[in-house]
Amino acid sequence: MKQDKIRVAVFGYGNIGKAVEEAVSVTNDMTLAGIFHHQEMESLLAAQPDIVLLGVPSREVPQAAQQLLEKGLNTVDSFDIHTRIPEVHRCLNEAALAHKAVSILSAGWDPGSDSVVRALMQALMPQGITYTDFGPGRSMGHTVAAKHIEGVKDALSMTIPLGTGIHRRMVYVEIEKGCSYNDVRDAILKDDYFAHDETHVIEVDNVKALNNVAHGVHLSRNGVSGKTHNQRIEMTMSIDNPALTGQIMVAAARAAMRMAQRQQFGCYTMIELAPVDLLEGNKEEWIQRLV
Amino acid sequence: MKQDKIRVAVFGYGNIGKAVEEAVSVTNDMTLAGIFHHQEMESLLAAQPDIVLLGVPSREVPQAAQQLLEKGLNTVDSFDIHTRIPEVHRCLNEAALAHKAVSILSAGWDPGSDSVVRALMQALMPQGITYTDFGPGRSMGHTVAAKHIEGVKDALSMTIPLGTGIHRRMVYVEIEKGCSYNDVRDAILKDDYFAHDETHVIEVDNVKALNNVAHGVHLSRNGVSGKTHNQRIEMTMSIDNPALTGQIMVAAARAAMRMAQRQQFGCYTMIELAPVDLLEGNKEEWIQRLV
């Protein structure tokens, strides 16, 4: 007997929503129950999906996920405000348990698959330091902060890894007519987003011409296994940012459905998921191929 | 209330058993219930450990694990005969379910943590090729095979990665008095362990002087996330081999005890475990620190 496909709804249709749509379209075990814009919560509920993948901005995720869980719908998000994750985890866990649903929180690449790699590094070498070096790639948060500076018409903030978790900010700005580059530069350098890092502000004619969704990360740990020092491990990625995020959310949706089927209701981050649950198809075949 | 420590027994006391002993000694949540040599199964059972970590040779693991599971004892091994893992997984799963125990199979670095990385790479980029390049480091299997060749007094086979999963074998041999290097070399090159790889046989005076438990691995995948190609990820390790294996077995023992506490009995490979379960201490704190 062939199992029914997982009916996936996409809520929010920006970069991430589009990437989720693409990632669902190349699976064999999922089908789209619909794509819903922000204000279309009612139509979403009417579509009765098995699971909702949230493509709304991070700050709106906790409320949207809570609302969906309270309707008994499973959710996946790529919530990326690191400092708020423990609190959101607790809230969504309560809602998920109360309504017998599964919620996967922060299923992107960082937080997300990088978190899994950090957990694995920690398990292999419990004593030591893990460094996460981002980039080169666009920082959404810093780009938005730069765009808000007076006199900035458009901006792009690139994150450049300098090693040991230290980053350089390369900020490309288009200046509003009649405004001064020097004023803009000084305001950016004083902004809390930039004041703590080496920051370079560069005036350009056309920020759009620089746009590129590529990103990267390098995770490294030199640690101790048992009593043996100098155990070294590193991981490097160079990726299309939204494509990877969409793919991870789709993989997490599969894991969520499996958790729900086993009645393991609640909210989970990716370090709480068995990696094999992320994969399409038969567990036994993956054990044969991957272990 | 402070939780009781996990009482760990070590069964088999070679390189791995010793590394497990060291790794247990630096934990805060485990204590040694005893170290037992091969023939001391009865004393092991009398010690009533919570879990047994198997340091016996791989070919003896399935029977020993089965025997322990049938006594209701949880087990961890680092069984590394890749081709037999699915079959052993099924057998130990049956035994574990029947006796309400948990067995963690193949908890080393390959199979083991590399398997987790391969599963993660597969989830992030479902289409593509993953290469596992081992070394430089000593191959146990090839070393043993070389030692069995007539005329070989002692041998060491090093695995050298050539990329895309292709390896060179550097075989260092001490020749028995009265035997010929040429005969030994020809026999090694014809042996099934070596016939399929580029192999160099080098005569040395003292194999022991070359000994080094260092090993390494490079995992890489260039794949497709959704419909986006050229997504690149790689992982590199350079490690003390037994120290890492012992550490991973200890982390897996912790996960096993957590699965047992949740009554999730059965046999699991590392791709079936939540990474956070491998870590000492509180889950919420790890979510805050790692996610």
GROMACS .gro file of N, CA and C in nm, chain B residues 135-267:
model
  399
  426GLY      N    1   4.182   0.894   0.595
  426GLY     CA    2   4.326   0.902   0.612
  426GLY      C    3   4.379   1.043   0.610
  427PRO      N    4   4.511   1.061   0.619
  427PRO     CA    5   4.606   0.952   0.636
  427PRO      C    6   4.592   0.887   0.775
  428GLY      N    7   4.603   0.754   0.775
  428GLY     CA    8   4.594   0.683   0.902
  428GLY      C    9   4.601   0.533   0.880
  429ARG      N   10   4.622   0.461   0.988
  429ARG     CA   11   4.636   0.316   0.981
  429ARG      C   12   4.501   0.249   0.957
  430SER      N   13   4.496   0.159   0.861
  430SER     CA   14   4.377   0.076   0.843
  430SER      C   15   4.398  -0.054   0.918
  431MET      N   16   4.312  -0.079   1.015
  431MET     CA   17   4.322  -0.203   1.094
  431MET      C   18   4.307  -0.326   1.004
  432GLY      N   19   4.201  -0.325   0.921
  432GLY     CA   20   4.172  -0.442   0.837
  432GLY      C   21   4.288  -0.474   0.744
  433HIS      N   22   4.343  -0.371   0.679
  433HIS     CA   23   4.452  -0.395   0.585
  433HIS      C   24   4.581  -0.434   0.656
  434THR      N   25   4.600  -0.379   0.775
  434THR     CA   26   4.719  -0.415   0.853
  434THR      C   27   4.714  -0.563   0.890
  435VAL      N   28   4.599  -0.606   0.937
  435VAL     CA   29   4.582  -0.748   0.974
  435VAL      C   30   4.602  -0.837   0.851
  436ALA      N   31   4.545  -0.797   0.739
  436ALA     CA   32   4.560  -0.876   0.616
  436ALA      C   33   4.707  -0.887   0.577
  437ALA      N   34   4.781  -0.778   0.586
  437ALA     CA   35   4.923  -0.780   0.549
  437ALA      C   36   5.002  -0.868   0.645
  438LYS      N   37   4.966  -0.862   0.774
  438LYS     CA   38   5.038  -0.944   0.874
  438LYS      C   39   5.021  -1.093   0.846
  439HIS      N   40   4.910  -1.132   0.782
  439HIS     CA   41   4.883  -1.274   0.756
  439HIS      C   42   4.958  -1.328   0.635
  440ILE      N   43   5.022  -1.241   0.559
  440ILE     CA   44   5.096  -1.286   0.439
  440ILE      C   45   5.221  -1.362   0.484
  441GLU      N   46   5.249  -1.473   0.414
  441GLU     CA   47   5.367  -1.554   0.450
  441GLU      C   48   5.494  -1.473   0.429
  442GLY      N   49   5.582  -1.480   0.528
  442GLY     CA   50   5.709  -1.408   0.519
  442GLY      C   51   5.706  -1.272   0.586
  443VAL      N   52   5.586  -1.230   0.632
  443VAL     CA   53   5.573  -1.099   0.699
  443VAL      C   54   5.586  -1.119   0.850
  444LYS      N   55   5.683  -1.052   0.910
  444LYS     CA   56   5.702  -1.059   1.055
  444LYS      C   57   5.611  -0.958   1.124
  445ASP      N   58   5.605  -0.838   1.068
  445ASP     CA   59   5.517  -0.733   1.121
  445ASP      C   60   5.480  -0.641   1.005
  446ALA      N   61   5.365  -0.577   1.013
  446ALA     CA   62   5.322  -0.492   0.902
  446ALA      C   63   5.237  -0.377   0.953
  447LEU      N   64   5.228  -0.274   0.873
  447LEU     CA   65   5.142  -0.158   0.899
  447LEU      C   66   5.091  -0.109   0.765
  448SER      N   67   4.959  -0.102   0.749
  448SER     CA   68   4.904  -0.051   0.623
  448SER      C   69   4.840   0.085   0.648
  449MET      N   70   4.896   0.186   0.584
  449MET     CA   71   4.843   0.323   0.596
  449MET      C   72   4.748   0.351   0.480
  450THR      N   73   4.637   0.418   0.511
  450THR     CA   74   4.540   0.459   0.410
  450THR      C   75   4.566   0.605   0.375
  451ILE      N   76   4.589   0.631   0.247
  451ILE     CA   77   4.617   0.767   0.201
  451ILE      C   78   4.503   0.810   0.109
  452PRO      N   79   4.436   0.924   0.140
  452PRO     CA   80   4.322   0.965   0.058
  452PRO      C   81   4.368   1.027  -0.074
  453LEU      N   82   4.311   0.981  -0.185
  453LEU     CA   83   4.343   1.039  -0.315
  453LEU      C   84   4.224   1.120  -0.368
  454GLY      N   85   4.117   1.133  -0.287
  454GLY     CA   86   3.998   1.208  -0.329
  454GLY      C   87   3.895   1.117  -0.395
  455THR      N   88   3.769   1.166  -0.401
  455THR     CA   89   3.655   1.094  -0.462
  455THR      C   90   3.650   0.947  -0.417
  456GLY      N   91   3.683   0.923  -0.291
  456GLY     CA   92   3.671   0.789  -0.234
  456GLY      C   93   3.776   0.689  -0.279
  457ILE      N   94   3.879   0.736  -0.347
  457ILE     CA   95   3.988   0.649  -0.394
  457ILE      C   96   4.105   0.660  -0.296
  458HIS      N   97   4.162   0.545  -0.260
  458HIS     CA   98   4.268   0.545  -0.159
  458HIS      C   99   4.394   0.472  -0.206
  459ARG      N  100   4.506   0.523  -0.162
  459ARG     CA  101   4.634   0.454  -0.181
  459ARG      C  102   4.667   0.376  -0.053
  460ARG      N  103   4.726   0.256  -0.069
  460ARG     CA  104   4.770   0.178   0.047
  460ARG      C  105   4.922   0.182   0.054
  461MET      N  106   4.975   0.232   0.163
  461MET     CA  107   5.119   0.229   0.186
  461MET      C  108   5.143   0.120   0.290
  462VAL      N  109   5.208   0.010   0.247
  462VAL     CA  110   5.222  -0.105   0.336
  462VAL      C  111   5.369  -0.119   0.377
  463TYR      N  112   5.396  -0.100   0.506
  463TYR     CA  113   5.531  -0.109   0.561
  463TYR      C  114   5.546  -0.248   0.622
  464VAL      N  115   5.648  -0.323   0.577
  464VAL     CA  116   5.663  -0.463   0.623
  464VAL      C  117   5.803  -0.489   0.680
  465GLU      N  118   5.804  -0.568   0.787
  465GLU     CA  119   5.927  -0.631   0.834
  465GLU      C  120   5.925  -0.773   0.779
  466ILE      N  121   6.033  -0.815   0.715
  466ILE     CA  122   6.035  -0.947   0.650
  466ILE      C  123   6.099  -1.050   0.746
  467GLU      N  124   6.036  -1.169   0.754
  467GLU     CA  125   6.093  -1.281   0.831
  467GLU      C  126   6.232  -1.316   0.777
  468LYS      N  127   6.322  -1.355   0.866
  468LYS     CA  128   6.456  -1.399   0.823
  468LYS      C  129   6.445  -1.510   0.720
  469GLY      N  130   6.520  -1.499   0.614
  469GLY     CA  131   6.523  -1.604   0.513
  469GLY      C  132   6.411  -1.590   0.410
  470CYS      N  133   6.323  -1.494   0.428
  470CYS     CA  134   6.216  -1.474   0.328
  470CYS      C  135   6.253  -1.359   0.235
  471SER      N  136   6.183  -1.354   0.122
  471SER     CA  137   6.221  -1.257   0.019
  471SER      C  138   6.123  -1.141   0.013
  472TYR      N  139   6.173  -1.022   0.009
  472TYR     CA  140   6.088  -0.903  -0.005
  472TYR      C  141   6.002  -0.913  -0.130
  473ASN      N  142   6.063  -0.957  -0.242
  473ASN     CA  143   5.988  -0.965  -0.368
  473ASN      C  144   5.867  -1.057  -0.357
  474ASP      N  145   5.885  -1.173  -0.291
  474ASP     CA  146   5.773  -1.267  -0.274
  474ASP      C  147   5.662  -1.204  -0.189
  475VAL      N  148   5.705  -1.139  -0.079
  475VAL     CA  149   5.607  -1.075   0.010
  475VAL      C  150   5.531  -0.967  -0.066
  476ARG      N  151   5.604  -0.884  -0.138
  476ARG     CA  152   5.540  -0.776  -0.213
  476ARG      C  153   5.438  -0.831  -0.313
  477ASP      N  154   5.479  -0.934  -0.387
  477ASP     CA  155   5.388  -0.991  -0.487
  477ASP      C  156   5.262  -1.049  -0.421
  478ALA      N  157   5.281  -1.114  -0.308
  478ALA     CA  158   5.167  -1.175  -0.238
  478ALA      C  159   5.071  -1.067  -0.189
  479ILE      N  160   5.126  -0.959  -0.139
  479ILE     CA  161   5.040  -0.849  -0.090
  479ILE      C  162   4.963  -0.788  -0.208
  480LEU      N  163   5.033  -0.763  -0.316
  480LEU     CA  164   4.967  -0.698  -0.431
  480LEU      C  165   4.855  -0.785  -0.489
  481LYS      N  166   4.868  -0.918  -0.472
  481LYS     CA  167   4.765  -1.009  -0.525
  481LYS      C  168   4.649  -1.029  -0.427
  482ASP      N  169   4.672  -0.998  -0.299
  482ASP     CA  170   4.570  -1.019  -0.196
  482ASP      C  171   4.447  -0.932  -0.226
  483ASP      N  172   4.329  -0.988  -0.201
  483ASP     CA  173   4.204  -0.918  -0.235
  483ASP      C  174   4.190  -0.784  -0.162
  484TYR      N  175   4.250  -0.773  -0.044
  484TYR     CA  176   4.246  -0.646   0.032
  484TYR      C  177   4.318  -0.534  -0.042
  485PHE      N  178   4.418  -0.570  -0.126
  485PHE     CA  179   4.504  -0.468  -0.186
  485PHE      C  180   4.493  -0.461  -0.338
  486ALA      N  181   4.441  -0.569  -0.399
  486ALA     CA  182   4.446  -0.583  -0.545
  486ALA      C  183   4.373  -0.470  -0.618
  487HIS      N  184   4.274  -0.406  -0.550
  487HIS     CA  185   4.190  -0.309  -0.619
  487HIS      C  186   4.236  -0.163  -0.601
  488ASP      N  187   4.337  -0.144  -0.516
  488ASP     CA  188   4.385  -0.007  -0.490
  488ASP      C  189   4.532   0.006  -0.530
  489GLU      N  190   4.572   0.131  -0.555
  489GLU     CA  191   4.715   0.158  -0.573
  489GLU      C  192   4.786   0.121  -0.443
  490THR      N  193   4.882   0.027  -0.450
  490THR     CA  194   4.946  -0.023  -0.328
  490THR      C  195   5.098  -0.021  -0.343
  491HIS      N  196   5.163   0.031  -0.240
  491HIS     CA  197   5.310   0.034  -0.238
  491HIS      C  198   5.355  -0.047  -0.117
  492VAL      N  199   5.450  -0.139  -0.139
  492VAL     CA  200   5.500  -0.221  -0.029
  492VAL      C  201   5.645  -0.179   0.000
  493ILE      N  202   5.670  -0.139   0.124
  493ILE     CA  203   5.800  -0.083   0.160
  493ILE      C  204   5.860  -0.164   0.275
  494GLU      N  205   5.983  -0.211   0.255
  494GLU     CA  206   6.049  -0.289   0.360
  494GLU      C  207   6.112  -0.195   0.462
  495VAL      N  208   6.085  -0.222   0.589
  495VAL     CA  209   6.148  -0.143   0.696
  495VAL      C  210   6.206  -0.237   0.801
  496ASP      N  211   6.298  -0.183   0.885
  496ASP     CA  212   6.361  -0.265   0.988
  496ASP      C  213   6.269  -0.286   1.107
  497ASN      N  214   6.184  -0.186   1.134
  497ASN     CA  215   6.110  -0.188   1.259
  497ASN      C  216   5.974  -0.121   1.240
  498VAL      N  217   5.873  -0.203   1.225
  498VAL     CA  218   5.737  -0.149   1.202
  498VAL      C  219   5.688  -0.072   1.326
  499LYS      N  220   5.720  -0.123   1.444
  499LYS     CA  221   5.673  -0.059   1.569
  499LYS      C  222   5.711   0.089   1.573
  500ALA      N  223   5.829   0.120   1.517
  500ALA     CA  224   5.878   0.259   1.520
  500ALA      C  225   5.792   0.353   1.437
  501LEU      N  226   5.706   0.298   1.352
  501LEU     CA  227   5.619   0.381   1.266
  501LEU      C  228   5.479   0.400   1.326
  502ASN      N  229   5.455   0.330   1.436
  502ASN     CA  230   5.318   0.320   1.487
  502ASN      C  231   5.263   0.456   1.534
  503ASN      N  232   5.135   0.480   1.503
  503ASN     CA  233   5.073   0.610   1.530
  503ASN      C  234   4.923   0.590   1.517
  504VAL      N  235   4.848   0.620   1.623
  504VAL     CA  236   4.703   0.595   1.618
  504VAL      C  237   4.626   0.712   1.558
  505ALA      N  238   4.696   0.809   1.501
  505ALA     CA  239   4.628   0.921   1.435
  505ALA      C  240   4.549   0.870   1.313
  506HIS      N  241   4.437   0.933   1.287
  506HIS     CA  242   4.362   0.904   1.164
  506HIS      C  243   4.291   1.031   1.120
  507GLY      N  244   4.230   1.025   1.004
  507GLY     CA  245   4.160   1.142   0.954
  507GLY      C  246   4.054   1.102   0.855
  508VAL      N  247   3.968   1.197   0.824
  508VAL     CA  248   3.866   1.174   0.721
  508VAL      C  249   3.824   1.307   0.662
  509HIS      N  250   3.785   1.303   0.537
  509HIS     CA  251   3.731   1.420   0.468
  509HIS      C  252   3.603   1.376   0.398
  510LEU      N  253   3.490   1.436   0.440
  510LEU     CA  254   3.360   1.405   0.378
  510LEU      C  255   3.321   1.526   0.294
  511SER      N  256   3.276   1.504   0.174
  511SER     CA  257   3.236   1.619   0.092
  511SER      C  258   3.116   1.584   0.006
  512ARG      N  259   3.035   1.683  -0.018
  512ARG     CA  260   2.917   1.667  -0.104
  512ARG      C  261   2.895   1.796  -0.181
  513ASN      N  262   2.878   1.782  -0.312
  513ASN     CA  263   2.832   1.894  -0.395
  513ASN      C  264   2.696   1.848  -0.445
  514GLY      N  265   2.589   1.919  -0.405
  514GLY     CA  266   2.456   1.867  -0.433
  514GLY      C  267   2.355   1.976  -0.464
  515VAL      N  268   2.229   1.934  -0.461
  515VAL     CA  269   2.118   2.019  -0.503
  515VAL      C  270   2.021   2.035  -0.386
  516SER      N  271   1.994   2.160  -0.347
  516SER     CA  272   1.889   2.190  -0.249
  516SER      C  273   1.769   2.242  -0.326
  517GLY      N  274   1.655   2.175  -0.316
  517GLY     CA  275   1.541   2.215  -0.398
  517GLY      C  276   1.579   2.196  -0.544
  518LYS      N  277   1.584   2.307  -0.619
  518LYS     CA  278   1.627   2.299  -0.759
  518LYS      C  279   1.759   2.374  -0.780
  519THR      N  280   1.828   2.407  -0.671
  519THR     CA  281   1.949   2.489  -0.679
  519THR      C  282   2.074   2.403  -0.668
  520HIS      N  283   2.154   2.403  -0.774
  520HIS     CA  284   2.274   2.319  -0.780
  520HIS      C  285   2.395   2.389  -0.716
  521ASN      N  286   2.506   2.317  -0.714
  521ASN     CA  287   2.635   2.368  -0.664
  521ASN      C  288   2.628   2.412  -0.518
  522GLN      N  289   2.553   2.338  -0.437
  522GLN     CA  290   2.554   2.359  -0.292
  522GLN      C  291   2.670   2.273  -0.239
  523ARG      N  292   2.763   2.335  -0.170
  523ARG     CA  293   2.884   2.262  -0.131
  523ARG      C  294   2.901   2.254   0.020
  524ILE      N  295   2.937   2.136   0.067
  524ILE     CA  296   2.960   2.116   0.210
  524ILE      C  297   3.073   2.016   0.227
  525GLU      N  298   3.160   2.039   0.325
  525GLU     CA  299   3.263   1.940   0.354
  525GLU      C  300   3.295   1.938   0.502
  526MET      N  301   3.343   1.823   0.547
  526MET     CA  302   3.380   1.806   0.687
  526MET      C  303   3.516   1.737   0.691
  527THR      N  304   3.604   1.786   0.777
  527THR     CA  305   3.738   1.729   0.789
  527THR      C  306   3.768   1.700   0.936
  528MET      N  307   3.827   1.584   0.964
  528MET     CA  308   3.872   1.554   1.100
  528MET      C  309   4.016   1.506   1.097
  529SER      N  310   4.089   1.536   1.201
  529SER     CA  311   4.222   1.480   1.223
  529SER      C  312   4.228   1.445   1.371
  530ILE      N  313   4.237   1.314   1.401
  530ILE     CA  314   4.207   1.271   1.538
  530ILE      C  315   4.294   1.152   1.583
  531ASP      N  316   4.301   1.135   1.716
  531ASP     CA  317   4.350   1.011   1.777
  531ASP      C  318   4.233   0.913   1.767
  532ASN      N  319   4.253   0.806   1.693
  532ASN     CA  320   4.146   0.714   1.657
  532ASN      C  321   4.079   0.646   1.779
  533PRO      N  322   4.152   0.573   1.864
  533PRO     CA  323   4.083   0.509   1.977
  533PRO      C  324   4.023   0.611   2.074
  534ALA      N  325   4.090   0.724   2.096
  534ALA     CA  326   4.036   0.825   2.190
  534ALA      C  327   3.900   0.874   2.142
  535LEU      N  328   3.888   0.900   2.010
  535LEU     CA  329   3.760   0.948   1.958
  535LEU      C  330   3.654   0.838   1.965
  536THR      N  331   3.693   0.716   1.930
  536THR     CA  332   3.597   0.605   1.935
  536THR      C  333   3.545   0.586   2.077
  537GLY      N  334   3.635   0.586   2.176
  537GLY     CA  335   3.594   0.571   2.316
  537GLY      C  336   3.499   0.682   2.358
  538GLN      N  337   3.532   0.804   2.318
  538GLN     CA  338   3.448   0.919   2.353
  538GLN      C  339   3.308   0.907   2.293
  539ILE      N  340   3.301   0.865   2.167
  539ILE     CA  341   3.170   0.852   2.101
  539ILE      C  342   3.088   0.741   2.167
  540MET      N  343   3.154   0.630   2.205
  540MET     CA  344   3.080   0.523   2.272
  540MET      C  345   3.022   0.571   2.404
  541VAL      N  346   3.097   0.653   2.475
  541VAL     CA  347   3.048   0.706   2.603
  541VAL      C  348   2.930   0.801   2.580
  542ALA      N  349   2.940   0.886   2.478
  542ALA     CA  350   2.828   0.975   2.445
  542ALA      C  351   2.705   0.892   2.406
  543ALA      N  352   2.727   0.785   2.330
  543ALA     CA  353   2.616   0.699   2.288
  543ALA      C  354   2.553   0.628   2.408
  544ALA      N  355   2.635   0.595   2.507
  544ALA     CA  356   2.583   0.529   2.628
  544ALA      C  357   2.484   0.621   2.699
  545ARG      N  358   2.518   0.748   2.702
  545ARG     CA  359   2.430   0.849   2.764
  545ARG      C  360   2.296   0.855   2.687
  546ALA      N  361   2.306   0.857   2.555
  546ALA     CA  362   2.184   0.858   2.473
  546ALA      C  363   2.103   0.732   2.496
  547ALA      N  364   2.170   0.618   2.506
  547ALA     CA  365   2.100   0.490   2.528
  547ALA      C  366   2.021   0.495   2.658
  548MET      N  367   2.083   0.547   2.764
  548MET     CA  368   2.014   0.551   2.893
  548MET      C  369   1.892   0.643   2.886
  549ARG      N  370   1.904   0.751   2.807
  549ARG     CA  371   1.789   0.841   2.793
  549ARG      C  372   1.676   0.775   2.714
  550MET      N  373   1.713   0.700   2.609
  550MET     CA  374   1.612   0.627   2.532
  550MET      C  375   1.545   0.524   2.624
  551ALA      N  376   1.623   0.455   2.705
  551ALA     CA  377   1.568   0.351   2.793
  551ALA      C  378   1.471   0.415   2.893
  552GLN      N  379   1.511   0.531   2.947
  552GLN     CA  380   1.426   0.601   3.043
  552GLN      C  381   1.292   0.640   2.978
  553ARG      N  382   1.296   0.674   2.849
  553ARG     CA  383   1.173   0.709   2.777
  553ARG      C  384   1.104   0.585   2.721
  554GLN      N  385   1.155   0.466   2.760
  554GLN     CA  386   1.098   0.339   2.715
  554GLN      C  387   1.102   0.323   2.563
  555GLN      N  388   1.197   0.391   2.499
  555GLN     CA  389   1.214   0.374   2.354
  555GLN      C  390   1.315   0.261   2.332
  556PHE      N  391   1.271   0.139   2.364
  556PHE     CA  392   1.361   0.025   2.354
  556PHE      C  393   1.387  -0.012   2.209
  557GLY      N  394   1.498  -0.080   2.185
  557GLY     CA  395   1.532  -0.123   2.050
  557GLY      C  396   1.679  -0.098   2.022
  558CYS      N  397   1.718  -0.127   1.898
  558CYS     CA  398   1.856  -0.105   1.856
  558CYS      C  399   1.861   0.016   1.763
   0.00000   0.00000   0.00000
